[in-house]
Amino acid sequence: MILKSSLRLKRLACVIGILLSFFVGAIAAPPKPNVVLILTDDQGYADVGFHGSTQIPTPNIDRIAAKGVMFTQGYVTFPACGPSRAALITGRQQDRFGSSRNPLFAPNDSSQGVPLSEETLADALKRADYTSGILGKWHLGTHPSQHPLKRGFDEFFGFLEGGHTYFPEEWIFRDDAEVRTQYGGYRTRLMRNNGRVDETDYLTDALSREAVAFVNRHSNQSPFFLFVSYNAPHSPVQASDKYLARFSHIENIKRRTYAAMVSAVDDGVGRILEAIEQNGQIHNTLVIFLSDNGGPIQDNASDNTPLRGGKGGFYEGGIRVPFAMMWPDGLPAGSRFDKPVSSMDIFATAAALAGVTPKKHLDGVNLIPYVTSENDGAPHPTLFWRNPDRRISVIRDGDVKLIRQANDIQIYDLSKDTSESTPIDPASLPQFASLMEKLDGWEAGLMPPRYLGLMQEAEYNRQNPDRFNLISPFEVDTLPAVVPQGYELVWSDEFNTNGVPDSTKWIHEQGFTRNEELQWYQLSGNTQIKDGRLVIEARRETILNPNYEAKSNDWRKNRATAEYTAASIKTPGLFSFLYGIMEVRARIDTSMGSWPAIWTLGNDRRWPDKGEIDILEYYRVQNRATILANAAWVGPRGGVLWDSAKIPLSELLDDMPDWPERYHIWKMDWNEDRIELYLNNVLINTIPIQDKTHADGFNPFRQPHYILLNLAIGSNGGDPANTRFPITYEVDYVRVYQKP
Ligand code: CA
């Protein structure tokens, strides 16, 4: 009662606040809701009270459905953890960015997980001033660049791997460096942020405890985003006596233990809801509950009744999950929504409520207008799934579901046949051809898998014999020159002969060139090879412009002088290549005004139609020093399009304060499907290629490109007026490898 009236007082205060702000001339925006996302792991569709389970009571999880909305057809995007979570955290189908497989425990491998060019929900909410925390299972990469604190979260407590044992006495590895097998990753000590902690609680209880602490810590500075990522009831099936005692009547030991694990989660959900309520936040908190995929019936004794199949497969039992959402301020209590919704909708819904525009096109939609009946259409008239390794692709169009595996087709009408027991003859389906066409059209926009996953572990180990021999991603100075497996060196400059750059390999640019930059590029004098390195030097010195015409409209002519000199070297006509790996070891000057680059341009057509790939650019984005990895091309209606990844220099300095003094390795891995750009073996950007083909068949990234290395001054690099010159850009080598 006291709680209720204090809430009323708060609401009254809020109303007064709105009135006051109205009188001073501004209308206050409605407060942004907190977001609490509770994800379970491998929980069966039938194993919640709100779907009728009486064997496993889940009164707290049921409260979310009772005080909000229950989705009877809530889908995830893949019937296993990693890909499902990749889509959940990005709001985008995981095959759009190649995260199609379960990531391995591979802390040296930055490609395992979600590419850094994708925005996470935590990244997006950060732009709306949310404080974000994740507790429990990450499973979106174990490389340091994929750590939750690098992916938009402010706090992390849990583990990076795909699963974990539940009893602290089993956590024998102090950190990842001691792990020597894939499943050894299940037995590491837990992490708090970047460190390791000693924990004594049963894992599920520890995560619930931390969730309550997070809510208590952040409620007075809301909004917050809390992602409670329970690994229960994923195997190993382990429960503490406290929860097992509740299910002594279940004879099957595995099912009994599973029930106890779900019950522990339910207790945790109760504690979290109570904490939100006690902090006066319950009305303005969006709470979402779902499982990351259907129950693996054999593995953990879960129950997907009445759905067919389970984890790993594309019958409903693999992809349709318990799913509920509550938000007392915005959603009617006790409602039920029977149209298909997707886990990808969580990102879109949260972003819409927070008032942020996602950086990439989402596959999910904001569910609020549908649930409130403001929009009586379907959030997803069509949904798609895919497992490229098993050559399975699936379309659900209205109530008709078509599962294609290689040449085998199965079709079901879910409106009459929820259990997918009676296949429909394709010949009897008028829309068969159109379904196949839609499915093909959808698949054409997807990327192949970017990394070998759990199902390819043997092959991964063969290709990566040093998988468990951890290297710091920030110490590459000592890395040996290794020819990537399956490739051979086709062109390189090691810059080992003192003097000027080899004229059989490089052409110097001359004069004013691009972007109204300040420097005058010179034929020589600003490049020098010494000590095995190419040194490009920018100087503050005045050059008379021989092309000067005071009245010209061309900036290259109407400047009487250049105040800086620098150099740009390139390889057109001397060397170009189509596909392969290009690697450059270099040190850049990060002073104001400096704009060094490692890039390529296509041989044919004019810029930007010819295509540009920027393996490195360093310049100021909104006055922030930034490392960029980009590609540019012409859009279908003309105009230049960019796919850019941006890393603020400040983030690199956090990890390595002397970053600008060191050499780093910039790498491009380019094939006919995609371009991957790396910094120190960390994948920064993945650029799909297929969708850049013009109507006439020309694709700027399926033609040979030549190389450019340059140091520009001014323009995007910032104002160099207060910079001490000369500044230098040093290149140790440029190497290009191709498959024989
Ligand atoms: Ca799972």
XYZ file of C-alpha atoms and ligand atoms in Angstrom:
741
model
C 0.000 0.000 0.000
C 2.795 2.392 0.965
C 4.549 1.419 -2.209
C 1.454 2.163 -4.249
C 0.956 5.628 -2.826
C 4.606 6.494 -3.252
C 4.222 5.479 -6.867
C 1.174 7.706 -7.161
C 3.175 10.558 -5.678
C 5.916 9.932 -8.193
C 3.433 9.955 -11.048
C 1.847 13.124 -9.713
C 5.289 14.705 -9.481
C 5.869 13.616 -13.023
C 2.633 15.233 -14.213
C 3.527 18.450 -12.416
C 6.955 18.297 -14.011
C 5.413 17.975 -17.443
C 3.064 20.907 -16.768
C 5.938 23.054 -15.502
C 8.076 22.302 -18.510
C 5.092 23.124 -20.717
C 4.830 26.539 -19.103
C 8.511 27.264 -19.668
C 8.037 26.474 -23.315
C 9.280 22.923 -23.707
C 7.314 19.694 -23.639
C 9.164 16.962 -21.779
C 9.563 13.734 -23.702
C 8.048 10.700 -21.949
C 10.685 8.992 -19.807
C 12.614 6.318 -21.627
C 11.726 2.911 -20.196
C 14.307 0.634 -18.665
C 14.797 -2.587 -20.583
C 15.279 -5.904 -18.796
C 15.852 -8.801 -21.169
C 15.743 -12.219 -19.522
C 16.994 -14.995 -21.782
C 17.046 -18.660 -20.881
C 19.038 -21.261 -22.743
C 17.537 -24.373 -24.340
C 14.233 -24.142 -22.472
C 11.330 -26.083 -24.005
C 8.220 -24.386 -25.370
C 6.012 -26.300 -22.929
C 8.181 -25.710 -19.877
C 6.632 -22.510 -18.553
C 3.441 -22.117 -16.580
C 2.006 -19.684 -19.116
C 2.061 -22.439 -21.709
C 0.308 -24.775 -19.319
C 3.146 -26.532 -17.548
C 1.956 -27.897 -14.219
C 4.966 -30.128 -13.695
C 7.323 -27.150 -13.504
C 5.580 -24.196 -11.855
C 7.023 -20.862 -13.004
C 4.844 -18.326 -11.167
C 7.347 -15.478 -11.565
C 7.966 -15.921 -15.270
C 4.183 -16.242 -15.623
C 3.773 -12.808 -14.015
C 5.505 -11.246 -17.026
C 2.879 -12.788 -19.307
C 0.012 -12.049 -16.893
C 0.934 -8.394 -16.457
C 1.845 -7.985 -20.101
C 1.549 -9.978 -23.260
C 2.129 -13.617 -24.031
C 3.357 -14.379 -27.556
C 2.104 -17.785 -28.595
C 4.193 -17.716 -31.777
C 7.466 -16.186 -30.636
C 10.365 -17.213 -32.844
C 14.121 -17.124 -32.654
C 16.225 -16.961 -35.820
C 18.160 -20.205 -35.399
C 17.655 -23.427 -33.437
C 20.964 -23.077 -31.536
C 22.575 -20.549 -29.236
C 25.240 -18.561 -31.073
C 23.436 -17.531 -34.273
C 20.199 -16.925 -32.338
C 22.007 -14.591 -29.945
C 23.786 -12.792 -32.797
C 20.387 -11.857 -34.244
C 18.924 -11.013 -30.839
C 21.720 -8.564 -30.012
C 21.737 -6.882 -33.455
C 18.064 -7.015 -34.470
C 19.289 -8.457 -37.772
C 19.225 -11.954 -39.209
C 22.670 -13.370 -38.452
C 23.327 -14.577 -42.022
C 23.371 -10.939 -43.147
C 26.764 -10.625 -41.466
C 28.025 -14.210 -41.570
C 27.507 -15.155 -37.886
C 25.743 -18.329 -38.988
C 27.575 -20.762 -36.744
C 28.033 -21.361 -33.040
C 31.261 -19.555 -32.109
C 34.092 -21.684 -30.758
C 36.106 -21.025 -27.653
C 38.941 -19.359 -29.601
C 40.304 -16.312 -27.754
C 42.858 -15.561 -30.511
C 40.220 -15.364 -33.211
C 38.397 -12.073 -33.646
C 36.229 -13.404 -36.471
C 34.305 -15.664 -34.062
C 31.241 -13.716 -32.975
C 29.511 -10.660 -34.394
C 31.529 -8.347 -36.697
C 32.468 -5.052 -35.071
C 30.691 -3.280 -37.926
C 27.371 -4.477 -36.462
C 25.680 -2.385 -33.806
C 24.531 -4.191 -30.656
C 21.422 -3.214 -28.728
C 23.718 -1.947 -25.971
C 25.569 0.238 -28.514
C 22.284 1.710 -29.712
C 20.894 2.331 -26.225
C 24.164 3.959 -25.195
C 23.322 6.667 -27.720
C 20.157 7.272 -25.683
C 22.162 7.497 -22.432
C 21.288 4.045 -21.135
C 23.589 2.238 -18.720
C 23.874 -1.366 -19.860
C 24.837 -4.562 -18.089
C 24.965 -8.199 -19.142
C 24.988 -11.116 -16.731
C 25.691 -14.737 -17.578
C 26.357 -16.268 -20.957
C 27.810 -14.135 -23.747
C 28.638 -16.659 -26.529
C 29.294 -13.924 -29.066
C 33.042 -14.433 -29.241
C 35.885 -14.967 -26.763
C 38.430 -12.673 -28.461
C 39.160 -9.505 -26.436
C 37.685 -7.353 -29.207
C 34.345 -9.158 -28.774
C 34.168 -8.756 -25.001
C 30.801 -7.329 -23.839
C 32.550 -4.180 -22.600
C 33.717 -3.652 -26.193
C 30.224 -4.218 -27.540
C 28.357 -1.442 -25.789
C 27.906 -2.859 -22.286
C 29.101 -0.930 -19.247
C 29.096 -3.907 -16.902
C 29.607 -7.632 -17.304
C 29.417 -10.536 -14.897
C 29.515 -14.057 -16.290
C 31.406 -16.022 -18.896
C 32.229 -15.612 -22.563
C 31.830 -19.247 -23.611
C 28.853 -21.114 -25.045
C 28.026 -22.782 -21.759
C 29.176 -23.290 -18.222
C 28.963 -25.767 -15.381
C 26.911 -24.619 -12.413
C 28.900 -25.479 -9.278
C 31.839 -23.203 -8.358
C 33.992 -26.104 -7.168
C 34.167 -27.244 -10.804
C 35.632 -23.944 -12.016
C 39.223 -25.100 -11.984
C 40.666 -22.788 -14.651
C 41.740 -19.403 -13.372
C 41.332 -17.832 -16.808
C 41.190 -18.590 -20.528
C 44.955 -19.063 -20.773
C 44.667 -22.344 -18.842
C 41.956 -23.807 -21.051
C 43.093 -26.425 -23.572
C 39.817 -27.850 -24.910
C 36.538 -26.459 -26.234
C 34.583 -27.607 -23.187
C 37.325 -26.581 -20.787
C 35.792 -23.161 -21.384
C 32.797 -24.371 -19.324
C 34.991 -24.571 -16.241
C 36.640 -21.174 -16.007
C 36.173 -18.827 -13.065
C 33.548 -16.186 -13.775
C 34.490 -12.748 -15.024
C 33.486 -9.436 -13.558
C 34.176 -6.916 -16.308
C 37.721 -7.768 -17.467
C 38.816 -9.580 -14.311
C 38.136 -12.959 -12.701
C 36.261 -13.437 -9.444
C 35.935 -16.134 -6.815
C 32.301 -17.179 -6.645
C 30.631 -19.490 -4.177
C 26.965 -19.535 -5.237
C 25.215 -21.959 -7.572
C 25.603 -20.215 -10.926
C 21.937 -19.375 -11.524
C 21.652 -17.896 -8.024
C 24.821 -15.847 -8.551
C 23.391 -14.360 -11.746
C 20.072 -13.529 -10.040
C 21.949 -11.904 -7.165
C 23.949 -9.760 -9.566
C 20.789 -8.788 -11.454
C 19.169 -7.529 -8.259
C 22.334 -5.607 -7.400
C 22.377 -4.030 -10.870
C 18.755 -2.901 -10.567
C 19.436 -1.447 -7.101
C 22.580 0.285 -8.325
C 21.095 1.888 -11.409
C 17.447 2.619 -10.632
C 18.139 6.156 -9.457
C 19.978 6.948 -12.676
C 17.680 5.232 -15.111
C 17.237 4.402 -17.896
C 19.121 1.144 -17.792
C 19.350 -1.927 -19.988
C 19.926 -5.199 -18.179
C 20.452 -8.389 -20.159
C 20.118 -11.377 -17.827
C 21.491 -14.189 -19.930
C 20.925 -17.331 -17.845
C 22.654 -20.413 -19.262
C 20.096 -22.567 -17.441
C 18.640 -24.984 -18.345
C 21.379 -25.703 -20.935
C 23.412 -28.843 -20.223
C 25.233 -29.963 -18.159
C 22.098 -30.751 -16.219
C 23.051 -29.672 -12.699
C 20.881 -28.314 -9.903
C 21.469 -27.562 -6.259
C 19.629 -29.484 -3.511
C 17.431 -26.498 -2.704
C 15.755 -26.713 -6.116
C 15.980 -30.498 -6.544
C 13.956 -30.922 -3.358
C 10.979 -29.292 -5.049
C 10.791 -32.039 -7.672
C 11.425 -35.259 -5.762
C 8.194 -36.584 -7.293
C 9.672 -36.590 -10.808
C 11.184 -40.017 -11.350
C 13.348 -39.329 -14.369
C 16.494 -37.848 -12.840
C 17.380 -35.752 -15.865
C 13.875 -34.300 -16.064
C 13.892 -33.729 -12.289
C 17.172 -31.841 -12.498
C 15.999 -29.866 -15.517
C 12.830 -28.886 -13.647
C 14.964 -27.757 -10.708
C 17.133 -25.635 -13.038
C 14.076 -23.925 -14.519
C 12.724 -23.393 -11.037
C 15.973 -21.695 -9.994
C 15.605 -19.327 -12.939
C 12.010 -18.657 -11.942
C 13.077 -17.750 -8.408
C 15.635 -15.401 -9.942
C 13.013 -13.766 -12.157
C 10.913 -13.230 -9.023
C 13.830 -11.548 -7.262
C 14.517 -9.313 -10.260
C 10.863 -8.246 -10.624
C 10.727 -7.525 -6.912
C 13.864 -5.378 -7.107
C 12.440 -3.407 -10.027
C 9.211 -2.908 -8.085
C 10.952 -1.885 -4.860
C 12.918 0.714 -6.788
C 9.699 2.200 -8.150
C 10.585 1.258 -11.718
C 8.075 -1.480 -12.502
C 5.684 0.710 -14.496
C 8.376 2.085 -16.705
C 10.384 -1.051 -17.339
C 10.033 -3.203 -20.411
C 10.645 -6.775 -19.243
C 11.087 -9.435 -21.891
C 11.393 -13.146 -21.327
C 12.317 -15.770 -23.920
C 14.493 -18.800 -24.575
C 17.308 -18.644 -27.140
C 16.097 -21.755 -28.980
C 13.797 -24.728 -28.531
C 14.481 -27.471 -26.000
C 16.977 -30.263 -26.879
C 14.736 -33.102 -25.728
C 17.440 -35.764 -25.329
C 20.113 -33.493 -23.969
C 18.289 -31.834 -21.070
C 14.881 -33.602 -20.973
C 13.021 -30.467 -22.038
C 9.509 -30.567 -23.488
C 8.357 -28.710 -26.601
C 4.822 -30.142 -26.699
C 2.766 -29.741 -28.884
C 5.524 -28.706 -31.261
C 7.482 -31.170 -33.351
C 11.242 -31.503 -32.988
C 13.641 -29.505 -30.872
C 16.948 -27.696 -30.747
C 19.001 -27.988 -33.925
C 16.038 -28.531 -36.265
C 13.663 -26.234 -38.079
C 10.382 -27.789 -37.046
C 8.564 -25.476 -34.663
C 10.110 -27.185 -31.620
C 13.536 -25.838 -32.608
C 12.637 -22.229 -33.269
C 9.378 -21.383 -31.469
C 10.058 -20.491 -27.846
C 8.365 -19.283 -24.673
C 8.167 -15.507 -25.185
C 6.459 -12.828 -23.073
C 6.819 -9.103 -22.533
C 5.479 -6.617 -20.015
C 5.552 -2.856 -19.757
C 2.760 -1.584 -17.492
C 3.064 2.010 -18.739
C 2.593 1.022 -22.355
C 1.077 -2.435 -22.771
C -2.276 -3.852 -21.640
C -2.006 -6.535 -18.972
C -3.099 -10.086 -19.607
C -3.032 -9.869 -23.364
C -2.197 -12.594 -25.795
C -0.717 -12.101 -29.237
C -1.082 -14.934 -31.711
C 0.672 -13.596 -34.792
C 4.327 -14.524 -35.343
C 6.904 -12.302 -33.665
C 10.674 -12.572 -33.681
C 13.510 -12.234 -31.193
C 14.843 -9.578 -33.618
C 11.851 -7.412 -32.649
C 13.338 -6.847 -29.192
C 16.066 -4.563 -30.565
C 13.582 -2.636 -32.721
C 11.112 -2.252 -29.848
C 13.702 -1.123 -27.309
C 15.337 1.280 -29.769
C 11.965 2.805 -30.662
C 11.062 3.328 -27.003
C 14.495 4.828 -26.338
C 14.113 7.120 -29.344
C 17.277 5.999 -31.143
C 17.589 5.216 -34.828
C 19.530 1.987 -35.378
C 22.644 2.377 -37.519
C 21.824 -0.586 -39.736
C 18.609 -1.774 -41.321
C 16.864 -4.071 -38.840
C 14.948 -7.221 -39.682
C 12.931 -6.803 -36.489
C 10.053 -4.388 -35.965
C 8.743 -2.379 -33.025
C 6.075 -4.631 -31.511
C 4.319 -2.020 -29.362
C 1.872 -0.736 -32.024
C 0.887 -4.321 -32.867
C 0.365 -5.421 -29.297
C -1.699 -2.332 -28.478
C -3.757 -2.921 -31.682
C -2.817 0.515 -32.970
C -1.649 -1.486 -35.987
C -3.786 -4.551 -36.663
C -1.476 -5.929 -39.353
C 1.086 -8.669 -38.844
C 4.571 -7.727 -37.615
C 6.003 -10.378 -39.938
C 3.812 -11.571 -42.816
C 6.868 -13.617 -43.842
C 9.718 -15.055 -41.765
C 12.827 -16.885 -42.923
C 15.445 -19.213 -41.441
C 18.603 -20.827 -42.749
C 21.343 -23.275 -41.862
C 23.877 -22.976 -44.687
C 25.931 -25.963 -43.488
C 22.967 -28.303 -43.741
C 21.614 -26.553 -46.844
C 18.339 -25.933 -45.048
C 16.264 -22.845 -45.669
C 12.786 -22.155 -44.418
C 10.030 -19.692 -45.195
C 6.882 -19.080 -43.196
C 4.475 -17.017 -45.294
C 1.200 -16.432 -43.503
C 0.475 -19.829 -41.981
C 2.211 -21.847 -44.673
C 5.673 -23.080 -43.772
C 8.038 -24.526 -46.344
C 11.212 -26.309 -45.265
C 13.739 -26.916 -48.021
C 16.749 -29.147 -47.450
C 18.782 -29.446 -50.633
C 16.095 -30.801 -53.017
C 13.755 -32.116 -50.358
C 10.691 -29.954 -49.703
C 8.263 -30.173 -46.799
C 5.226 -27.916 -46.467
C 2.868 -27.537 -43.508
C -0.176 -25.405 -42.760
C 0.450 -24.172 -39.227
C -3.098 -22.847 -38.867
C -4.386 -26.453 -38.817
C -1.252 -28.400 -38.056
C 0.818 -26.832 -35.269
C 2.623 -30.142 -34.783
C 3.704 -30.353 -38.442
C 2.446 -33.921 -38.746
C 0.746 -33.775 -42.164
C 2.871 -32.508 -45.066
C 1.097 -30.789 -47.940
C 1.792 -31.838 -51.513
C 3.634 -28.923 -53.211
C 1.614 -29.586 -56.367
C -1.575 -28.776 -54.492
C -0.253 -25.431 -53.266
C -1.031 -22.570 -55.675
C 1.618 -20.284 -54.167
C 4.398 -22.903 -54.241
C 6.438 -21.184 -56.966
C 6.090 -17.801 -55.299
C 7.254 -19.211 -51.933
C 10.340 -20.707 -53.568
C 11.011 -17.405 -55.299
C 10.696 -15.437 -52.050
C 13.026 -17.874 -50.324
C 15.631 -17.619 -53.096
C 15.318 -13.826 -53.074
C 15.920 -13.716 -49.338
C 18.900 -16.049 -49.514
C 20.513 -13.949 -52.251
C 20.969 -11.125 -49.713
C 22.867 -13.275 -47.198
C 26.549 -13.838 -46.576
C 28.269 -17.204 -46.316
C 29.420 -18.124 -42.778
C 32.430 -16.060 -41.727
C 34.092 -18.566 -39.412
C 34.317 -22.267 -38.687
C 32.067 -23.087 -35.748
C 31.374 -25.781 -33.212
C 30.305 -28.267 -35.902
C 33.608 -27.733 -37.752
C 35.845 -27.933 -34.694
C 38.134 -30.664 -36.052
C 38.831 -28.669 -39.206
C 39.303 -25.504 -37.149
C 41.882 -27.236 -34.955
C 43.708 -28.453 -38.045
C 43.871 -24.923 -39.437
C 44.673 -23.327 -36.074
C 47.164 -25.507 -34.229
C 47.862 -22.604 -31.851
C 44.202 -22.166 -30.990
C 44.742 -22.419 -27.223
C 48.114 -20.719 -27.169
C 46.909 -17.238 -26.312
C 48.536 -14.189 -27.824
C 47.761 -10.657 -26.846
C 45.988 -8.942 -29.733
C 47.832 -5.771 -28.865
C 51.379 -7.080 -29.162
C 51.959 -7.805 -32.797
C 55.473 -6.378 -33.025
C 56.910 -9.833 -32.598
C 54.606 -11.703 -34.958
C 56.570 -13.666 -37.562
C 55.855 -13.210 -41.272
C 53.563 -16.125 -41.909
C 52.157 -16.877 -45.324
C 48.452 -17.503 -44.732
C 47.603 -21.167 -45.201
C 46.585 -21.934 -48.776
C 48.078 -18.689 -50.122
C 51.334 -17.608 -51.735
C 53.093 -14.253 -51.783
C 52.449 -12.595 -55.180
C 53.744 -9.068 -54.607
C 55.483 -7.242 -51.801
C 57.700 -4.359 -50.886
C 59.717 -4.896 -47.751
C 61.364 -1.446 -48.121
C 64.765 -2.933 -47.451
C 66.847 -0.955 -50.011
C 67.764 2.498 -48.768
C 66.868 5.438 -50.988
C 63.608 6.275 -52.725
C 60.693 3.900 -53.405
C 61.335 1.409 -56.218
C 60.052 3.035 -59.437
C 59.167 -0.377 -60.885
C 56.644 -0.718 -58.063
C 55.451 2.776 -57.180
C 54.370 6.008 -58.895
C 54.449 9.288 -56.959
C 51.426 11.545 -57.069
C 52.124 15.195 -57.790
C 50.606 18.478 -56.591
C 47.135 19.066 -55.200
C 45.045 15.936 -55.696
C 41.869 15.307 -53.657
C 39.459 16.552 -51.013
C 40.848 20.114 -50.899
C 43.638 18.811 -48.695
C 46.386 21.267 -47.747
C 49.457 19.351 -48.847
C 51.392 19.486 -52.077
C 52.439 15.963 -53.078
C 55.992 15.857 -54.390
C 57.766 13.485 -56.702
C 60.508 12.930 -54.169
C 62.000 14.481 -51.108
C 59.085 13.485 -48.854
C 59.654 9.749 -49.174
C 62.730 7.972 -47.965
C 63.602 4.347 -47.283
C 65.885 3.770 -44.325
C 66.314 1.089 -41.663
C 64.006 -1.231 -43.604
C 61.106 1.192 -43.550
C 59.427 3.595 -45.920
C 59.132 6.974 -44.223
C 56.594 9.380 -45.676
C 57.185 12.810 -44.227
C 54.844 15.782 -44.159
C 56.535 19.149 -43.745
C 55.386 22.693 -43.163
C 56.976 24.508 -46.077
C 55.658 26.834 -48.753
C 55.485 25.720 -52.374
C 54.453 28.069 -55.176
C 51.633 26.544 -57.182
C 52.859 26.417 -60.815
C 49.224 26.045 -61.983
C 48.036 29.147 -60.113
C 45.104 31.035 -61.682
C 43.586 33.500 -59.234
C 40.146 33.435 -60.842
C 39.849 29.701 -61.412
C 36.977 27.820 -59.790
C 39.235 24.832 -59.370
C 40.798 24.747 -55.890
C 43.835 23.054 -57.402
C 44.473 26.247 -59.368
C 43.185 29.130 -57.265
C 45.570 28.560 -54.387
C 48.774 30.555 -54.987
C 50.761 28.389 -52.617
C 50.712 25.157 -50.664
C 51.761 25.478 -47.031
C 52.604 21.812 -46.544
C 54.338 19.090 -48.528
C 53.847 15.342 -48.256
C 53.823 12.216 -50.411
C 51.466 9.706 -51.939
C 52.627 6.603 -53.777
C 50.522 4.192 -55.796
C 50.754 1.187 -58.140
C 48.372 1.659 -61.155
C 49.796 0.120 -64.318
C 52.543 -1.531 -62.254
C 50.578 -3.848 -59.982
C 46.955 -4.611 -59.321
C 45.229 -7.683 -57.954
C 41.837 -9.316 -57.723
C 41.075 -11.151 -54.430
C 43.616 -12.218 -51.863
C 45.107 -10.997 -48.630
C 46.932 -7.680 -48.393
C 48.865 -6.941 -45.238
C 50.649 -3.724 -44.268
C 52.678 -3.094 -41.128
C 52.830 0.588 -40.368
C 53.012 3.304 -37.751
C 50.889 6.403 -38.126
C 51.173 9.869 -36.664
C 47.985 10.795 -34.816
C 48.719 14.536 -34.565
C 45.992 17.018 -35.463
C 45.906 17.481 -39.230
C 47.362 14.051 -40.041
C 45.373 11.885 -42.475
C 47.350 8.738 -43.380
C 45.780 5.986 -45.461
C 46.287 2.502 -46.882
C 43.804 1.973 -49.674
C 42.977 0.521 -53.074
C 41.091 1.694 -56.145
C 39.609 -0.367 -58.977
C 41.418 -0.270 -62.325
C 38.380 0.476 -64.496
C 35.872 3.349 -64.472
C 35.936 6.657 -62.659
C 35.717 7.207 -58.909
C 33.502 6.273 -57.108
C 32.181 3.833 -59.691
C 35.558 2.057 -59.748
C 35.266 1.158 -56.060
C 37.503 2.207 -53.172
C 38.671 0.074 -50.258
C 40.208 1.836 -47.269
C 42.157 -0.687 -45.244
C 43.225 2.203 -43.029
C 42.168 5.776 -42.842
C 42.882 7.920 -39.825
C 41.037 11.203 -39.524
C 38.585 13.187 -37.440
C 34.941 12.164 -37.386
C 32.907 14.870 -35.675
C 36.190 16.157 -34.311
C 37.063 12.785 -32.776
C 40.278 11.064 -33.796
C 39.085 7.863 -35.476
C 40.487 4.798 -37.221
C 38.285 3.870 -40.159
C 37.960 0.804 -42.377
C 35.686 1.470 -45.340
C 34.561 0.720 -48.824
C 32.923 3.167 -51.256
C 30.987 2.522 -54.457
C 28.194 3.976 -56.572
C 24.623 3.401 -55.443
C 21.863 2.179 -57.761
C 20.597 5.750 -58.240
C 24.062 7.307 -58.502
C 25.868 8.972 -55.626
C 28.553 7.459 -53.464
C 27.684 4.843 -50.820
C 29.966 3.946 -47.909
C 30.270 0.934 -45.638
C 32.354 2.257 -42.743
C 33.620 0.890 -39.471
C 34.901 3.510 -37.044
C 37.032 2.940 -33.962
C 37.686 6.005 -31.817
C 41.410 6.323 -31.139
C 40.531 6.811 -27.456
C 39.376 3.171 -27.261
C 42.711 1.954 -28.590
C 44.554 4.231 -26.167
C 42.561 2.692 -23.297
C 44.113 -0.675 -24.105
C 47.523 0.615 -25.108
C 48.467 4.147 -24.080
C 51.451 4.182 -26.436
C 49.382 3.014 -29.416
C 50.571 5.850 -31.715
C 54.226 5.024 -31.038
C 53.807 1.414 -32.120
C 53.611 -0.404 -35.415
C 50.314 -2.095 -36.227
C 49.163 -4.544 -38.867
C 46.381 -3.570 -41.214
C 44.989 -6.375 -43.318
C 42.410 -6.962 -46.019
C 41.060 -10.447 -46.739
C 39.148 -10.224 -49.999
C 37.232 -12.883 -51.913
C 34.358 -12.837 -54.381
C 31.785 -12.759 -51.571
C 33.139 -10.204 -49.119
C 35.939 -7.928 -48.018
C 37.157 -8.259 -44.445
C 39.284 -5.505 -42.911
C 41.443 -6.179 -39.859
C 43.534 -4.170 -37.437
C 46.068 -6.294 -35.528
C 44.132 -9.434 -36.440
C 40.928 -7.957 -35.088
C 38.180 -8.015 -37.683
C 36.838 -4.474 -37.921
C 34.578 -4.482 -40.945
C 33.006 -7.036 -43.269
C 31.712 -5.677 -46.554
C 29.499 -7.929 -48.668
C 30.226 -7.727 -52.389
C 27.418 -9.476 -54.230
C 24.871 -6.717 -53.583
C 27.136 -4.134 -55.248
C 26.702 -5.566 -58.739
C 25.250 -3.022 -61.182
C 22.365 -3.743 -63.528
C 24.929 -4.164 -66.338
C 26.769 -6.833 -64.344
C 29.747 -4.631 -63.392
C 30.894 -4.973 -59.793
C 33.602 -2.568 -58.550
C 34.902 -5.171 -56.092
C 35.131 -7.964 -58.642
C 37.802 -6.169 -60.674
C 41.527 -5.788 -59.960
C 42.509 -2.954 -57.605
C 45.794 -1.081 -57.260
C 47.368 0.101 -54.010
C 47.878 3.610 -52.569
C 49.822 4.744 -49.507
C 49.614 8.420 -48.639
C 49.807 10.996 -45.915
C 47.420 13.890 -46.449
C 47.307 17.045 -44.337
C 44.235 19.028 -43.323
C 40.655 18.555 -44.558
C 39.158 15.585 -42.623
C 42.454 15.218 -40.766
C 41.762 18.447 -38.886
C 43.539 21.796 -38.712
C 47.311 21.282 -38.523
C 48.051 24.910 -37.520
C 49.219 23.967 -34.024
C 50.906 20.697 -34.931
C 54.649 20.302 -34.717
C 56.121 19.273 -38.090
C 57.506 17.221 -39.680
C 55.138 14.360 -39.030
C 55.833 10.894 -40.371
C 54.026 7.828 -41.566
C 56.235 4.743 -41.537
C 55.554 1.558 -43.474
C 57.497 -1.611 -42.696
C 56.102 -3.704 -45.541
C 53.255 -4.240 -47.973
C 52.504 -7.863 -48.844
C 49.878 -9.334 -51.126
C 49.026 -13.026 -51.008
C 46.755 -14.942 -53.343
C 45.565 -18.501 -53.673
C 47.699 -20.364 -56.246
Ca 20.615 -22.347 -26.504
